[in-house]
Short mmCIF file of C-alpha atoms and ligand atoms in Angstrom, two decimals:
data_model
loop_
_atom_site.label_atom_id
_atom_site.label_comp_id
_atom_site.label_asym_id
_atom_site.label_seq_id
_atom_site.Cartn_x
_atom_site.Cartn_y
_atom_site.Cartn_z
CA MET S 23 -14.60 20.16 38.24
CA ALA S 24 -12.16 17.50 37.02
CA HIS S 25 -14.19 17.26 33.84
CA LEU S 26 -14.10 20.97 33.39
CA THR S 27 -10.32 20.96 33.69
CA ILE S 28 -10.02 18.12 31.23
CA SER S 29 -12.36 19.77 28.72
CA LEU S 30 -10.34 22.94 28.99
CA MET S 31 -7.17 20.99 28.34
CA PHE S 32 -8.68 19.56 25.20
CA LEU S 33 -9.85 22.92 24.07
CA LEU S 34 -6.30 24.17 24.48
CA ILE S 35 -4.93 21.17 22.62
CA SER S 36 -7.32 21.75 19.73
CA ILE S 37 -6.27 25.37 19.57
CA PHE S 38 -2.55 24.82 19.94
CA CYS S 39 -2.44 21.94 17.55
CA ILE S 40 -3.19 24.34 14.71
CA SER S 41 0.19 25.92 14.54
CA GLY S 42 1.31 28.51 12.06
CA THR S 43 4.29 27.21 10.15
CA VAL S 44 7.12 29.08 8.57
CA VAL S 45 9.43 27.41 6.11
CA VAL S 46 13.02 27.22 7.29
CA GLU S 47 15.63 26.56 4.66
CA SER S 48 18.46 24.33 5.77
CA SER S 49 22.03 25.22 4.97
CA LYS S 50 24.38 22.42 4.05
CA PRO S 51 27.81 23.09 5.53
CA SER S 52 30.64 20.94 4.24
CA TYR S 53 32.07 19.67 7.53
CA PRO S 54 30.30 16.79 9.30
CA ARG S 55 30.64 18.45 12.71
CA ARG S 56 29.14 21.66 11.48
CA GLN S 57 26.55 19.68 9.61
CA SER S 58 25.43 17.85 12.75
CA ARG S 59 25.14 21.21 14.48
CA ALA S 60 23.08 22.43 11.54
CA ALA S 61 20.91 19.31 11.78
CA ALA S 62 20.36 19.90 15.49
CA ALA S 63 19.42 23.55 14.91
CA TYR S 64 17.10 22.62 12.08
CA ILE S 65 15.35 19.96 14.17
CA GLN S 66 15.06 22.41 17.06
CA ALA S 67 13.53 25.05 14.79
CA SER S 68 11.06 22.51 13.35
CA CYS S 69 10.12 21.22 16.80
CA ASN S 70 9.72 24.75 18.12
CA LYS S 71 6.91 25.18 15.63
CA THR S 72 5.00 22.20 17.03
CA SER S 73 2.69 22.29 20.04
CA TYR S 74 5.07 20.13 22.12
CA PRO S 75 8.68 21.11 21.33
CA ALA S 76 10.33 19.09 24.11
CA LEU S 77 8.53 15.86 23.24
CA CYS S 78 9.22 16.46 19.56
CA MET S 79 12.95 16.84 20.30
CA GLU S 80 12.85 13.57 22.21
CA TYR S 81 11.31 11.80 19.21
CA LEU S 82 13.89 13.24 16.86
CA SER S 83 16.92 12.82 19.12
CA MET S 84 18.20 10.11 16.77
CA TYR S 85 19.10 12.93 14.38
CA ALA S 86 20.78 15.10 16.98
CA ASN S 87 24.33 13.96 16.17
CA SER S 88 23.62 12.93 12.65
CA SER S 89 25.45 14.39 9.69
CA THR S 90 22.28 14.28 7.61
CA ILE S 91 19.64 16.93 7.97
CA PRO S 92 16.27 15.16 8.00
CA SER S 93 13.53 16.46 5.75
CA PRO S 94 10.22 17.54 7.30
CA LEU S 95 8.73 14.42 5.72
CA GLN S 96 11.28 12.15 7.42
CA MET S 97 10.63 13.93 10.70
CA SER S 98 6.87 13.34 10.35
CA GLN S 99 7.55 9.71 9.57
CA VAL S 100 9.57 9.28 12.77
CA ALA S 101 6.92 11.06 14.85
CA LEU S 102 4.24 8.89 13.28
CA SER S 103 6.03 5.72 14.36
CA PHE S 104 6.18 7.05 17.93
CA SER S 105 2.47 7.85 17.76
CA ILE S 106 1.48 4.39 16.69
CA ASP S 107 3.69 2.90 19.44
CA ARG S 108 2.02 5.08 22.05
CA ALA S 109 -1.47 4.32 20.77
CA GLN S 110 -0.70 0.61 20.68
CA SER S 111 0.71 0.48 24.19
CA THR S 112 -2.26 2.48 25.49
CA ARG S 113 -4.57 -0.01 23.82
CA SER S 114 -2.77 -2.93 25.50
CA TYR S 115 -2.94 -1.14 28.84
CA ILE S 116 -6.68 -0.56 28.52
CA SER S 117 -7.37 -4.15 27.51
CA LYS S 118 -5.53 -5.35 30.63
CA GLU S 119 -7.49 -2.91 32.82
CA LEU S 120 -10.72 -4.10 31.22
CA ARG S 121 -10.40 -7.56 32.79
CA ALA S 122 -10.71 -6.15 36.30
CA THR S 123 -13.40 -3.59 35.46
CA LYS S 124 -17.16 -3.87 35.74
CA GLY S 125 -20.34 -1.96 35.01
CA LYS S 126 -20.48 1.46 33.41
CA GLU S 127 -16.74 1.89 33.67
CA ARG S 128 -16.28 -1.29 31.67
CA GLU S 129 -18.57 0.03 28.95
CA ASN S 130 -16.48 3.20 28.80
CA LEU S 131 -13.27 1.23 28.46
CA GLU S 132 -14.77 -0.98 25.77
CA PHE S 133 -15.81 2.11 23.85
CA CYS S 134 -12.28 3.53 24.18
CA LEU S 135 -10.71 0.28 23.12
CA ASP S 136 -12.86 0.30 20.03
CA ARG S 137 -11.85 3.88 19.14
CA LEU S 138 -8.17 3.10 19.75
CA SER S 139 -8.37 0.06 17.48
CA VAL S 140 -9.71 2.23 14.66
CA CYS S 141 -6.95 4.73 15.46
CA VAL S 142 -4.14 2.15 15.34
CA ASP S 143 -5.36 -0.38 12.77
CA SER S 144 -6.94 2.02 10.29
CA ASP S 145 -6.14 5.70 10.61
CA LEU S 146 -2.51 5.63 11.79
CA SER S 147 -1.63 2.54 9.74
CA ASP S 148 -3.11 4.14 6.61
CA SER S 149 -1.19 7.34 7.35
CA ILE S 150 2.08 5.42 7.67
CA ARG S 151 1.43 3.74 4.33
CA GLU S 152 0.73 7.08 2.64
CA VAL S 153 3.80 8.77 4.13
CA HIS S 154 5.84 5.81 2.94
CA VAL S 155 4.60 6.42 -0.61
CA LEU S 156 5.54 10.10 -0.32
CA VAL S 157 9.04 9.23 0.90
CA SER S 158 9.57 7.00 -2.10
CA PRO S 159 11.44 8.94 -4.79
CA ARG S 160 9.20 7.34 -7.39
CA THR S 161 5.99 9.08 -6.26
CA PRO S 162 4.64 10.75 -9.43
CA SER S 163 4.30 14.46 -8.78
CA ASP S 164 0.64 14.39 -9.92
CA ASP S 165 -0.13 12.11 -7.01
CA VAL S 166 1.73 13.98 -4.30
CA ARG S 167 -1.15 16.33 -3.54
CA SER S 168 -3.64 13.52 -3.10
CA HIS S 169 -1.25 11.59 -0.84
CA ILE S 170 -0.66 14.74 1.21
CA SER S 171 -4.38 15.23 1.58
CA ASN S 172 -4.87 11.57 2.57
CA VAL S 173 -2.24 11.84 5.30
CA GLN S 174 -3.81 15.03 6.65
CA THR S 175 -7.26 13.43 6.61
CA TRP S 176 -6.17 10.22 8.32
CA VAL S 177 -3.93 11.76 10.95
CA SER S 178 -6.78 14.14 11.85
CA ALA S 179 -9.14 11.16 11.97
CA ALA S 180 -6.69 9.41 14.31
CA MET S 181 -6.85 12.46 16.57
CA ASP S 182 -10.66 12.36 16.49
CA ASP S 183 -10.64 8.67 17.45
CA VAL S 184 -8.76 9.50 20.63
CA THR S 185 -10.80 12.59 21.49
CA ASP S 186 -14.00 10.57 20.93
CA CYS S 187 -12.78 8.36 23.69
CA THR S 188 -11.72 11.08 26.10
CA GLU S 189 -14.45 13.62 25.47
CA SER S 190 -17.14 11.07 24.71
CA GLY S 191 -19.64 10.71 21.92
CA SER S 192 -22.76 12.66 21.22
CA PRO S 193 -23.32 16.30 22.21
CA GLY S 194 -25.26 16.73 25.42
CA GLU S 195 -24.05 13.41 26.76
CA LYS S 196 -22.02 13.42 29.94
CA PRO S 197 -18.33 12.94 29.32
CA ILE S 198 -17.29 9.41 30.11
CA LYS S 199 -15.31 8.78 33.24
CA LEU S 200 -11.86 7.32 32.88
CA LYS S 201 -9.22 6.58 35.47
CA GLY S 202 -6.46 9.13 35.81
CA THR S 203 -3.72 6.86 34.45
CA ILE S 204 -5.76 5.99 31.38
CA MET S 205 -6.59 9.63 30.77
CA VAL S 206 -2.91 10.57 31.02
CA LYS S 207 -1.96 7.86 28.53
CA LEU S 208 -4.64 9.03 26.13
CA LEU S 209 -3.45 12.62 26.46
CA ASN S 210 0.04 11.42 25.61
CA VAL S 211 -1.29 9.75 22.48
CA GLU S 212 -2.97 13.02 21.54
CA GLU S 213 0.24 14.97 22.05
CA SER S 214 2.16 12.62 19.81
CA ILE S 215 -0.49 12.82 17.07
CA CYS S 216 -0.44 16.59 17.41
CA ILE S 217 3.32 16.60 16.73
CA VAL S 218 2.79 14.46 13.64
CA LEU S 219 0.17 16.90 12.36
CA ASP S 220 2.42 19.91 13.02
CA LEU S 221 5.51 18.37 11.39
CA PHE S 222 3.54 17.09 8.42
CA ASP S 223 1.99 20.52 7.90
CA GLN S 224 5.49 21.95 7.68
CA TYR S 225 6.28 19.44 4.94
CA ALA S 226 3.01 20.15 3.08
CA GLU S 227 3.49 23.88 3.30
CA ARG S 228 6.99 23.62 1.94
CA TYR S 229 5.77 21.36 -0.87
CA TYR S 230 3.04 23.78 -1.94
CA LYS S 231 5.43 26.72 -1.86
CA SER S 232 8.05 25.06 -4.03
C1 NAG E 329 13.51 27.09 20.25
O1 NAG E 329 12.84 27.54 21.43
C2 NAG E 329 13.72 27.70 22.54
C3 NAG E 329 12.86 27.97 23.78
O2 NAG E 329 11.84 28.91 23.48
C4 NAG E 329 14.70 28.82 22.23
O3 NAG E 329 15.58 29.00 23.32
C5 NAG E 329 15.52 28.43 21.01
O4 NAG E 329 16.38 29.47 20.63
C6 NAG E 329 14.60 28.07 19.84
N1 NAG E 329 15.45 27.52 18.81
C7 NAG E 329 15.24 27.68 17.51
C8 NAG E 329 16.27 27.09 16.59
O5 NAG E 329 14.27 28.27 17.06
C1 NAG E 330 25.34 13.62 20.83
O1 NAG E 330 26.70 13.82 21.12
C2 NAG E 330 26.94 14.41 22.37
C3 NAG E 330 28.43 14.71 22.52
O2 NAG E 330 29.22 13.79 21.83
C4 NAG E 330 26.40 13.48 23.47
O3 NAG E 330 26.61 14.05 24.76
C5 NAG E 330 24.93 13.25 23.26
O4 NAG E 330 24.42 12.33 24.19
C6 NAG E 330 24.66 12.72 21.84
N1 NAG E 330 23.23 12.67 21.63
C7 NAG E 330 22.63 11.64 21.06
C8 NAG E 330 21.14 11.74 20.94
O5 NAG E 330 23.20 10.66 20.64
#
């Protein structure tokens, strides 16, 4: 029953993570106070289009009183740094738990740890590097599309790493059992990656329309 609930949650995540995005043009009022209000409204509108608006707003709260309106790319970059932090701290938590764990449960945790390492050290790190290139004003326009596609590929791969761990490997196999706390942490990692995907899609969509 617990597994059924969890599988349903993941199904919902997979569905909600694919969000339709609409481009919102930001206005640039001349007064700082008005501008910070415009920034807040713009962030709110962008976060509203993600699967987890409240968490997204938390990540982007640094811009709430700012006089600069962040670009969708900057917002994705911030969300990405939160994602990697969450994934990293979940990895540390699991490796601590591993010491006191035996048997089949230990195997499950080792498998998860392995997936999380790929997530942190390869997929999310590669995504951060690619977003960094895109943020650089010197990115040649010919290359932008391939960098966009790399980020989308790697962030999606990062999501798969985590779902591999929570839903478990090959079809037909029983889902692996994980302690509640670990499952919650992994779900949090998924939520944060989902926000990155949603914000980055807003950037990509805007780029292709311009
Ligand atoms: C965002 O969503 C909230 C809650 O649904 C709504 O009250 C608010 O007006 C929305 N804001 C923007 C800027 O879309
Ligand atoms: C923004 O400013 C308001 C009012 O000055 C303050 O209450 C709020 O905590 C500030 N938010 C952030 C994220 O700094």
